[in-house]
Amino acid sequence: MDNKNLKKILKKVEKPARYLGNEINSIHKDTTNENLIRYAHCFPDLYEVGMSHLGSQILYRVINRDEDVFCERVYAPAQDMEAMMRENDIPLFALESRQPIKDFDFVAFTLQYELSYSNILNMMDLAGIPIMREDRELDDPFIMVGGSCAYNCEPLADFIDIAILGEGEEVNLEVVNEYKEWKKNKTTREDFLARVAKIEGVYVPSFYDVEYNEDETIKSVKPNREGVPEKVHKRIMRNMDEVYYPEKLIVPYIEIVHDRVVLELFRGCTRGCRFCQAGMIYRPIREKSIENLSKSVRELVDNTGYDEISLSSLSTSDYSKLSELTDFLVDEFTPENIGISLPSLRLDNFSMEIAEKIQQVRKSGLTFAPEAGTQRLRDVINKGVTEADLKNTTKKAFEMGWDSVKLYFMIGLPTETYDDLDGIGKLAYDVIDTYRTVHGGKLKRKFSVTVSTSTFVPKPFTPFQWHGQDKTEEVINKQHYLIKALKNRDIKYNYHDSKTSLMEAVLARGDRRLGKVLYDAFKMGAKFDGWNEFFKLEIYQEAMAKNNLSIDFYANRERSYDEVFPWDHIDVGVSKKFLMRENEKAKEEKVTVDCRHQCNGCGINVHDIGKGLC
């Protein structure tokens, strides 16, 4: 690439530091080595978002530990940068070497959000890589995907070669090692795919055929060749203390979404919230030891210079040694003026004493996620928290000096009524009353309650995967209802755009026929669909109509237990029978206890994936 031309462009775009690639702790290798395998790790969103993704930081370090492989980062260029690149014939390049990724061996995308799919097509087009899988030739890169959305990557089946299912630390290297052997003779692309399809955790969509019924539901998904498993199993790391964790994180020159050290405490979750995909697909729970975490965090702080440490997991307050860990972090880092932050907290098990202890350096607001406004609906979704939990926790927080609280809810959950929406308002006003009680009936100027609602999206591998999403008109009506119910100067109400949630539901439960929709939408200009200012539902409506497909069929339709799902040939270790059983318990408003206290028979503990870990 002509670096002089690139330098001219960078002077004209917003935030040129997004494209420099020479940040502190970035890795650089000798690209003149002809045997070097080139691996582009792509995040289909802006630099600030992708750089905040912990999984990407982990894989970047893991893959680069192999001296024969150069893993470089690629992010979706902002629209000003993309326009300049297209105008000057600059193909999409990797940050570290600034070389075009169309010449790489692997181009791998992280799938964290369904509305990033259009960016994947746009990035491939900008790179000069044939978008359709069938159009690629021997020397074109292999297109891979991984991440939570990869468990149903069927809408991308026309475009990708390989999907990595589960945790990628080992399986990515196994794929690369297989490539090293294949590259010696470099026979056919199909030959390489056949070799890696034997690796547990590797799914090759082209090796499976889909048949449809007359009513447009799926009849079957079956292998179309010998040696391919009927069900593809996810991969997990069994011992978290043996898993490589970066001793360094790349430190950007500009502010990113999560600009701090991130310390992963454990993987998995035992709570069993029925709407939560992550809580199902990341089972079983596996913790790291205090010794491991203590060593990691010291290295990370020393190697980055960050002044904040964020504790990360699906339910951080469930870490069995959280009190011991926070004692260590406070003793070790408070003298260095390094703060500690927590994600949203559970109301039923979090110690406010811990919250007070870890915020000695800087005190931030508290965030809780009741998810639903009434106990009835919280039982339906298996949330397991009560109004008393909220009252007791906020009372203690206000007594300790906190003046703001954020509350997160979902609307459109299965069985929801307007009484449940009234419950959201009641909880918000209860928080105000609790604050008044603590402060002699008065509200301080800096007091605030923020209520945020997102729209329920039915996700694969959850007990609610059979439910339809509320139609857009109903979602908007509920949002307007809450706007009136929460009209108070001390309450700030935020809600998620209903149109993006609708398309998220379409893609989340989608099948291969949506590939043509994605391609047509991309051709009509769809990109950065996760950003409200760029998303245009009418583009997808037109693309769906052009391909004789219905949004309602994918997003709003209730599904029967005997329907074949697009993802039924993928095995996450949690059985479909368990998910059905949980859905029936939801209808009966029955709670399932935390599986740390009692095995609920989800299947993971008798499955090869998680056997012996529960």
XYZ file of C-alpha atoms in Angstrom:
614
model
C 0.000 0.000 0.000
C 1.104 3.536 -0.724
C 1.693 4.856 2.784
C 2.087 8.417 1.501
C -1.417 8.282 0.082
C -2.719 6.850 3.343
C -1.051 9.613 5.357
C -2.759 12.238 3.229
C -6.110 10.610 3.844
C -5.587 10.290 7.582
C -5.133 14.046 7.825
C -8.638 14.527 6.454
C -10.664 12.037 8.511
C -12.117 12.110 11.989
C -10.030 10.270 14.595
C -7.090 9.124 12.443
C -5.762 7.192 15.464
C -8.361 4.541 14.619
C -6.193 3.463 11.699
C -2.593 3.773 12.927
C -1.973 0.284 14.333
C 1.115 1.186 16.349
C -0.477 1.467 19.785
C 1.281 0.472 22.986
C 1.438 -3.357 23.262
C 0.489 -3.962 19.629
C 2.438 -6.775 17.973
C 4.503 -6.474 14.794
C 6.194 -9.252 12.833
C 8.420 -9.585 9.769
C 6.002 -9.752 6.842
C 8.769 -10.558 4.356
C 8.770 -14.116 5.707
C 7.102 -16.093 2.896
C 6.035 -18.857 5.274
C 4.256 -16.495 7.631
C 0.537 -17.268 7.910
C -1.534 -14.098 7.832
C -4.606 -13.940 10.045
C -6.903 -10.893 10.029
C -8.979 -10.659 13.193
C -11.896 -8.436 12.202
C -14.462 -6.723 14.375
C -17.360 -5.448 12.241
C -17.810 -2.136 14.019
C -15.858 0.997 14.795
C -12.414 0.832 16.397
C -13.722 2.199 19.705
C -16.209 -0.669 19.990
C -13.956 -3.461 18.758
C -11.016 -2.411 20.907
C -13.269 -2.783 23.959
C -14.062 -6.428 23.198
C -12.167 -8.679 25.613
C -12.452 -11.800 23.453
C -10.657 -10.053 20.606
C -7.808 -9.000 22.890
C -7.457 -12.584 24.122
C -7.418 -14.179 20.653
C -5.004 -11.538 19.344
C -2.438 -12.575 21.948
C -3.162 -16.307 21.772
C -2.735 -16.545 18.006
C 0.340 -14.310 17.928
C 2.122 -16.608 20.376
C 2.702 -18.849 17.348
C 5.776 -17.361 15.664
C 4.618 -18.656 12.287
C 1.342 -16.718 12.431
C 0.759 -12.978 12.339
C -2.651 -12.024 13.739
C -3.551 -8.425 12.946
C -6.578 -6.290 13.762
C -9.168 -4.922 11.378
C -12.149 -2.734 12.233
C -14.946 -1.267 10.128
C -13.750 2.118 8.886
C -15.991 5.029 9.772
C -17.984 6.357 6.838
C -15.638 9.266 6.159
C -12.648 6.925 6.034
C -14.445 4.404 3.856
C -15.391 7.096 1.343
C -11.764 8.239 1.114
C -10.534 4.651 0.742
C -12.959 3.910 -2.083
C -12.168 7.214 -3.791
C -8.421 6.498 -3.655
C -8.641 2.743 -4.407
C -7.256 1.774 -1.009
C -8.457 -1.729 -0.081
C -9.289 -2.601 3.520
C -6.032 -3.204 5.356
C -4.844 -4.689 8.648
C -3.709 -2.099 11.175
C -0.335 -3.526 12.162
C 1.176 -4.034 8.679
C -1.212 -1.801 6.695
C -1.297 -4.532 4.061
C -4.518 -5.519 2.225
C -6.371 -8.344 3.939
C -7.438 -9.819 0.572
C -3.899 -11.294 0.474
C -4.213 -12.944 3.906
C -4.801 -16.623 4.617
C -7.663 -16.108 7.071
C -10.132 -13.283 7.518
C -12.055 -13.931 10.737
C -15.016 -11.892 11.993
C -16.288 -11.704 15.556
C -20.087 -11.979 15.702
C -21.407 -10.252 18.822
C -24.487 -8.585 17.376
C -26.773 -9.559 14.524
C -26.979 -6.018 13.188
C -23.260 -6.064 12.395
C -23.813 -8.570 9.556
C -24.138 -5.891 6.865
C -20.764 -4.494 7.955
C -19.182 -7.891 7.326
C -20.323 -7.812 3.708
C -19.245 -4.206 3.347
C -15.794 -4.931 4.786
C -15.310 -7.876 2.422
C -16.328 -5.687 -0.498
C -13.989 -2.903 0.613
C -11.201 -5.475 0.886
C -11.782 -6.806 -2.633
C -12.660 -10.285 -1.362
C -15.474 -12.061 -3.265
C -18.511 -11.802 -1.003
C -20.154 -15.031 -2.104
C -18.375 -18.128 -0.828
C -18.811 -19.951 -4.128
C -16.987 -17.187 -6.034
C -13.723 -17.497 -4.112
C -10.714 -19.119 -5.701
C -7.792 -21.092 -4.304
C -5.714 -18.100 -3.227
C -8.556 -16.134 -1.668
C -8.633 -16.047 2.148
C -10.855 -18.371 4.130
C -13.654 -16.415 5.798
C -14.308 -17.448 9.395
C -16.722 -16.290 12.085
C -16.901 -16.860 15.827
C -18.612 -15.401 18.868
C -22.071 -15.746 20.388
C -23.972 -15.158 17.127
C -21.985 -17.902 15.390
C -24.251 -20.493 17.051
C -26.831 -19.506 14.451
C -24.766 -18.173 11.569
C -27.210 -19.540 8.972
C -28.053 -16.050 7.600
C -24.335 -15.785 6.737
C -24.008 -19.294 5.276
C -23.641 -18.007 1.691
C -20.671 -15.853 2.649
C -18.553 -17.753 5.194
C -16.332 -20.804 4.963
C -15.940 -21.729 8.622
C -17.727 -20.993 11.895
C -15.955 -21.505 15.211
C -18.457 -22.613 17.854
C -17.572 -21.946 21.473
C -14.437 -20.622 23.094
C -11.699 -20.080 20.564
C -8.348 -20.240 22.361
C -7.552 -23.791 21.253
C -9.723 -24.376 18.211
C -8.422 -21.385 16.237
C -4.871 -22.667 16.579
C -5.966 -26.167 15.561
C -7.493 -24.727 12.388
C -4.302 -22.773 11.680
C -2.147 -25.863 12.251
C -4.293 -27.832 9.830
C -3.822 -25.016 7.338
C -0.043 -25.279 7.690
C -0.242 -28.908 6.567
C -2.721 -28.242 3.774
C -0.663 -25.314 2.466
C 2.256 -27.624 1.674
C 0.317 -28.987 -1.314
C -2.574 -26.487 -1.440
C -4.983 -28.804 -3.191
C -8.546 -27.403 -3.117
C -10.486 -25.197 -0.751
C -12.977 -27.996 -0.231
C -10.156 -30.329 0.802
C -9.047 -27.924 3.527
C -12.603 -27.449 4.758
C -13.043 -31.220 4.934
C -9.931 -31.456 7.100
C -10.999 -28.788 9.590
C -14.616 -30.042 9.722
C -13.269 -32.960 11.771
C -12.122 -30.583 14.522
C -14.584 -30.316 17.392
C -16.064 -26.834 17.448
C -15.683 -26.268 13.695
C -18.805 -25.902 11.556
C -18.615 -25.732 7.765
C -22.024 -24.531 6.487
C -21.433 -25.658 2.903
C -21.253 -29.280 4.102
C -24.910 -29.186 5.192
C -28.072 -29.024 3.096
C -31.334 -27.456 4.233
C -34.759 -28.658 3.061
C -37.962 -26.683 3.586
C -41.601 -27.641 4.101
C -44.458 -26.214 2.040
C -45.260 -23.805 4.883
C -41.679 -22.441 4.599
C -40.546 -23.929 7.907
C -37.441 -26.099 7.859
C -37.860 -29.789 7.120
C -34.283 -30.895 7.802
C -30.625 -29.857 8.038
C -28.359 -32.745 7.081
C -24.715 -33.312 6.143
C -24.141 -33.641 2.403
C -20.898 -35.605 2.607
C -19.197 -38.409 4.521
C -17.199 -37.709 7.666
C -19.205 -34.670 8.750
C -20.967 -34.849 12.135
C -24.764 -34.630 12.163
C -24.437 -32.351 15.187
C -21.535 -29.963 15.663
C -20.437 -29.607 19.294
C -19.208 -26.361 20.803
C -15.748 -26.122 22.356
C -15.001 -24.922 25.865
C -11.914 -24.418 27.958
C -12.261 -26.829 30.850
C -9.758 -25.352 33.316
C -9.765 -21.563 33.490
C -6.505 -21.458 35.431
C -4.785 -23.144 32.485
C -6.286 -20.809 29.889
C -3.954 -18.177 28.498
C -4.959 -14.688 29.555
C -3.178 -11.642 28.129
C -0.514 -10.133 30.337
C -0.799 -7.077 28.111
C -3.734 -5.255 26.533
C -3.358 -2.918 23.583
C -3.625 0.660 24.844
C -5.281 2.971 22.286
C -4.398 6.587 21.637
C -8.051 7.626 21.739
C -10.860 6.991 24.187
C -12.732 3.742 23.586
C -15.985 2.395 25.022
C -14.295 0.451 27.844
C -10.999 2.211 28.465
C -9.606 0.158 31.336
C -8.123 -3.150 32.457
C -10.679 -5.948 32.182
C -10.321 -8.893 34.565
C -12.367 -11.970 33.646
C -13.407 -13.842 36.810
C -15.209 -16.849 35.338
C -17.176 -18.127 32.367
C -20.706 -19.440 32.359
C -23.701 -18.651 34.546
C -25.887 -20.701 36.872
C -28.871 -18.383 37.144
C -30.954 -19.652 34.236
C -32.733 -16.453 33.161
C -35.040 -17.697 30.442
C -34.469 -14.830 28.012
C -30.676 -14.914 28.275
C -28.767 -16.645 25.495
C -25.358 -16.127 27.104
C -26.509 -17.893 30.272
C -27.296 -21.002 28.239
C -24.577 -21.154 25.582
C -21.660 -20.429 27.937
C -22.436 -23.214 30.414
C -20.948 -24.773 32.501
C -19.598 -22.283 35.023
C -15.803 -22.307 35.439
C -14.037 -19.970 37.854
C -10.503 -18.673 38.014
C -8.550 -18.905 41.255
C -7.654 -15.892 43.384
C -3.965 -16.632 42.766
C -4.470 -16.579 39.002
C -6.458 -13.347 39.078
C -4.002 -11.619 41.400
C -1.109 -12.367 39.075
C -3.060 -11.347 35.939
C -4.277 -8.029 37.269
C -0.840 -6.963 38.489
C 0.680 -7.677 35.069
C -2.137 -5.902 33.245
C -1.894 -2.756 35.345
C 1.887 -2.635 35.038
C 1.794 -3.188 31.264
C -0.970 -0.723 30.418
C -0.885 2.151 32.872
C -4.673 2.133 33.187
C -6.118 3.646 36.345
C -9.251 1.509 36.457
C -9.911 -2.224 36.778
C -13.241 -3.680 35.640
C -14.374 -7.049 36.982
C -16.051 -8.957 34.176
C -18.295 -12.022 33.898
C -21.927 -12.763 33.100
C -22.881 -12.339 36.765
C -19.838 -10.925 38.518
C -21.385 -10.835 41.987
C -21.749 -14.644 41.790
C -17.978 -15.155 41.913
C -17.535 -17.381 44.958
C -14.531 -15.484 46.324
C -15.570 -11.948 45.412
C -15.050 -10.564 48.920
C -11.550 -12.020 49.113
C -10.725 -10.708 45.637
C -11.981 -7.193 46.336
C -10.013 -7.088 49.588
C -6.870 -7.849 47.589
C -7.662 -5.305 44.868
C -8.375 -2.520 47.360
C -5.241 -3.211 49.410
C -3.067 -3.543 46.311
C -4.298 -0.738 44.084
C -6.004 1.968 46.149
C -2.589 3.377 47.214
C -1.838 3.733 43.475
C -5.110 5.644 42.931
C -6.424 2.849 40.702
C -10.192 2.425 40.825
C -12.306 -0.712 40.564
C -15.600 -0.921 38.700
C -18.373 -3.483 38.503
C -20.957 -4.164 35.810
C -24.690 -4.233 36.570
C -25.283 -5.922 39.906
C -27.715 -8.552 41.139
C -30.064 -7.238 43.779
C -30.369 -10.505 45.669
C -26.772 -11.332 46.492
C -24.573 -8.277 46.205
C -22.964 -6.849 49.300
C -23.152 -3.071 49.507
C -20.165 -3.276 51.822
C -18.167 -4.613 48.874
C -19.484 -1.807 46.671
C -18.418 0.760 49.260
C -15.046 -0.866 49.698
C -14.082 -0.969 46.027
C -15.158 2.590 45.263
C -12.755 4.303 47.608
C -10.877 5.845 44.688
C -13.907 7.088 42.736
C -17.606 6.572 43.352
C -19.760 5.863 40.313
C -23.483 5.263 40.037
C -25.022 1.908 40.840
C -26.680 -0.179 38.134
C -29.231 -2.926 38.753
C -31.268 -5.031 36.335
C -34.644 -6.132 37.771
C -35.622 -6.867 34.106
C -39.385 -6.887 34.839
C -41.735 -4.664 36.827
C -43.702 -7.272 38.783
C -42.852 -10.364 40.768
C -45.138 -12.430 38.550
C -43.172 -11.549 35.422
C -39.824 -11.879 37.178
C -40.878 -15.430 38.060
C -41.841 -16.036 34.424
C -38.355 -15.064 33.260
C -36.699 -16.773 36.267
C -34.966 -13.603 37.395
C -35.201 -14.459 41.068
C -35.112 -10.970 42.594
C -37.825 -9.232 44.622
C -39.036 -5.706 45.339
C -37.685 -6.149 48.850
C -34.236 -6.833 47.351
C -34.407 -3.529 45.463
C -35.662 -1.581 48.464
C -33.090 -3.009 50.879
C -30.176 -2.575 48.498
C -31.009 0.983 47.428
C -31.698 1.994 51.041
C -28.272 0.808 52.070
C -26.690 2.504 49.041
C -28.333 5.842 49.827
C -27.257 5.552 53.459
C -23.690 5.042 52.250
C -23.764 8.181 50.129
C -24.900 7.159 46.659
C -27.222 9.624 44.939
C -27.998 7.926 41.626
C -29.307 4.545 40.535
C -29.793 3.021 37.090
C -32.451 0.348 36.550
C -32.634 -1.876 33.466
C -35.805 -3.604 32.255
C -37.104 -5.470 29.220
C -40.443 -4.859 27.589
C -42.292 -7.325 25.390
C -41.380 -10.355 27.495
C -43.639 -13.415 27.092
C -46.964 -13.057 29.021
C -46.306 -9.346 29.716
C -49.337 -7.139 30.444
C -49.728 -3.429 31.101
C -49.834 -4.248 34.814
C -46.207 -5.316 34.440
C -45.399 -1.966 32.823
C -47.083 -0.215 35.737
C -44.729 -2.230 37.933
C -41.718 -0.601 36.235
C -43.067 2.818 37.171
C -43.825 1.686 40.706
C -40.263 0.430 41.234
C -38.822 3.730 40.000
C -41.051 5.761 42.338
C -40.257 3.356 45.191
C -36.573 4.217 44.730
C -37.442 7.915 45.062
C -39.459 7.206 48.229
C -36.582 5.171 49.660
C -34.192 8.068 49.045
C -36.581 10.493 50.758
C -36.848 8.163 53.747
C -33.070 8.082 54.117
C -32.692 11.863 53.719
C -35.490 13.159 55.912
C -38.047 13.493 53.132
C -35.801 15.565 50.859
C -34.262 14.971 47.428
C -30.817 16.363 46.744
C -30.206 18.144 43.457
C -27.816 15.472 42.256
C -30.281 12.643 42.952
C -31.536 10.759 39.896
C -33.096 7.494 38.823
C -32.434 6.329 35.269
C -34.812 3.729 33.863
C -33.785 2.011 30.632
C -35.844 -0.486 28.657
C -34.787 -2.727 25.811
C -37.133 -4.789 23.671
C -37.234 -8.547 24.194
C -35.606 -10.425 21.311
C -36.182 -14.198 21.203
C -32.784 -15.860 20.885
C -31.682 -19.369 19.849
C -30.880 -21.870 22.603
C -33.090 -20.171 25.197
C -36.381 -21.317 26.748
C -38.036 -18.359 24.991
C -36.813 -19.278 21.492
C -40.354 -20.456 20.634
C -41.955 -17.088 21.443
C -42.553 -14.292 18.975
C -41.471 -10.719 19.495
C -44.106 -8.052 20.044
C -44.990 -6.302 16.797
C -43.421 -2.875 16.323
C -46.679 -0.993 16.880
C -47.195 -2.718 20.240
C -43.594 -2.027 21.309
C -43.997 1.669 20.487
C -47.293 1.793 22.391
C -45.596 0.310 25.451
C -42.728 2.788 25.207
C -45.156 5.720 25.026
C -47.077 4.288 27.955
C -43.893 4.269 30.027
C -42.952 7.780 28.928
C -46.178 8.993 30.572
C -45.826 6.710 33.596
C -42.274 7.875 34.261
C -42.842 11.583 33.689
C -40.978 12.991 36.650
C -38.073 15.432 36.825
C -36.107 12.977 38.974
C -36.556 10.075 36.547
C -34.771 9.805 33.237
C -36.277 7.256 30.846
C -34.283 5.730 27.963
C -35.570 3.135 25.545
C -34.109 1.106 22.709
C -35.220 1.720 19.130
C -37.984 -0.755 18.235
C -36.985 -0.992 14.567
C -33.467 -2.247 15.245
C -34.858 -4.773 17.754
C -37.213 -6.055 15.070
C -34.433 -6.740 12.587
C -32.297 -8.217 15.350
C -35.077 -10.754 15.974
C -35.307 -11.577 12.261
C -31.598 -12.328 12.008
C -31.348 -14.037 15.412
C -33.911 -16.705 14.457
C -33.143 -16.591 10.741
C -32.239 -19.291 8.237
C -30.142 -19.412 5.070
C -32.738 -17.705 2.925
C -31.837 -14.464 4.687
C -28.456 -14.493 2.964
C -30.046 -13.043 -0.176
C -31.798 -10.433 1.978
C -28.510 -9.395 3.583
C -26.804 -9.192 0.208
C -29.567 -7.091 -1.319
C -29.694 -4.836 1.747
C -25.922 -4.337 1.533
C -26.253 -3.427 -2.142
C -28.887 -0.845 -1.175
C -26.511 0.751 1.323
C -27.090 -1.057 4.625
C -24.158 -0.698 7.018
C -23.636 0.140 10.693
C -27.167 -1.124 11.311
C -26.540 -1.272 15.057
C -26.338 2.519 15.085
C -29.746 4.219 15.103
C -28.520 7.099 12.956
C -27.564 4.715 10.138
C -30.152 1.925 10.365
C -32.919 2.046 7.772
C -35.650 -0.542 8.265
C -37.145 0.255 4.862
C -34.037 -1.171 3.182
C -34.628 -4.526 4.852
C -38.350 -4.387 4.205
C -37.620 -3.939 0.505
C -34.997 -6.702 0.521
C -37.379 -9.087 2.310
C -40.164 -8.356 -0.176
C -37.804 -8.800 -3.133
C -36.997 -12.307 -1.861
C -40.621 -13.165 -0.995
C -39.865 -13.406 2.720
C -41.827 -12.034 5.655
C -40.457 -10.170 8.670
C -43.405 -11.462 10.700
C -42.499 -15.080 9.829
C -39.084 -14.713 11.465
C -39.613 -12.168 14.245
C -43.222 -12.235 15.428
C -44.412 -15.792 14.829
C -44.869 -18.207 17.718
C -43.171 -21.533 16.984
C -44.276 -25.042 17.939
C -42.178 -27.589 19.782
C -42.059 -29.907 16.765
C -40.685 -27.231 14.409
C -37.123 -27.768 13.220
C -34.976 -24.733 13.983
C -32.177 -23.517 11.671
C -29.729 -24.215 14.514
C -30.930 -27.662 15.614
C -27.783 -29.295 14.180
C -25.644 -27.246 16.583
C -25.023 -28.654 20.060
C -24.262 -26.217 22.891
C -24.548 -28.919 25.556
C -27.920 -27.730 26.879
C -30.684 -30.065 25.712
C -33.773 -28.968 23.821
C -35.878 -30.961 26.308
C -34.571 -28.800 29.138
C -35.388 -25.621 27.219
C -38.915 -26.893 26.559
C -39.323 -27.759 30.240
C -38.185 -24.281 31.246
C -40.601 -22.698 28.786
C -43.466 -24.668 30.314
C -42.408 -23.598 33.810
C -42.423 -20.002 32.581
C -46.046 -20.384 31.477
C -46.825 -21.688 34.969
C -44.880 -18.800 36.554
C -42.602 -21.254 38.344
C -39.031 -20.471 39.321
C -36.051 -22.788 38.745
C -33.402 -22.540 41.441
C -29.801 -21.556 40.805
C -28.046 -24.704 39.614
C -25.215 -24.166 42.092
C -27.738 -25.258 44.723
C -29.476 -28.007 42.776
C -28.927 -29.698 39.417
C -31.807 -28.853 37.112
C -30.930 -31.359 34.403
C -29.982 -28.979 31.583
C -27.773 -31.715 30.099
C -24.385 -30.033 30.304
C -23.149 -32.152 33.230
C -23.748 -35.469 31.456
C -22.585 -34.248 28.080
C -19.030 -34.706 26.844
C -18.750 -30.912 26.642
C -19.205 -30.283 30.352
C -19.038 -33.678 32.019
C -17.412 -33.518 35.436
C -17.448 -29.717 35.609
C -20.781 -29.145 37.389
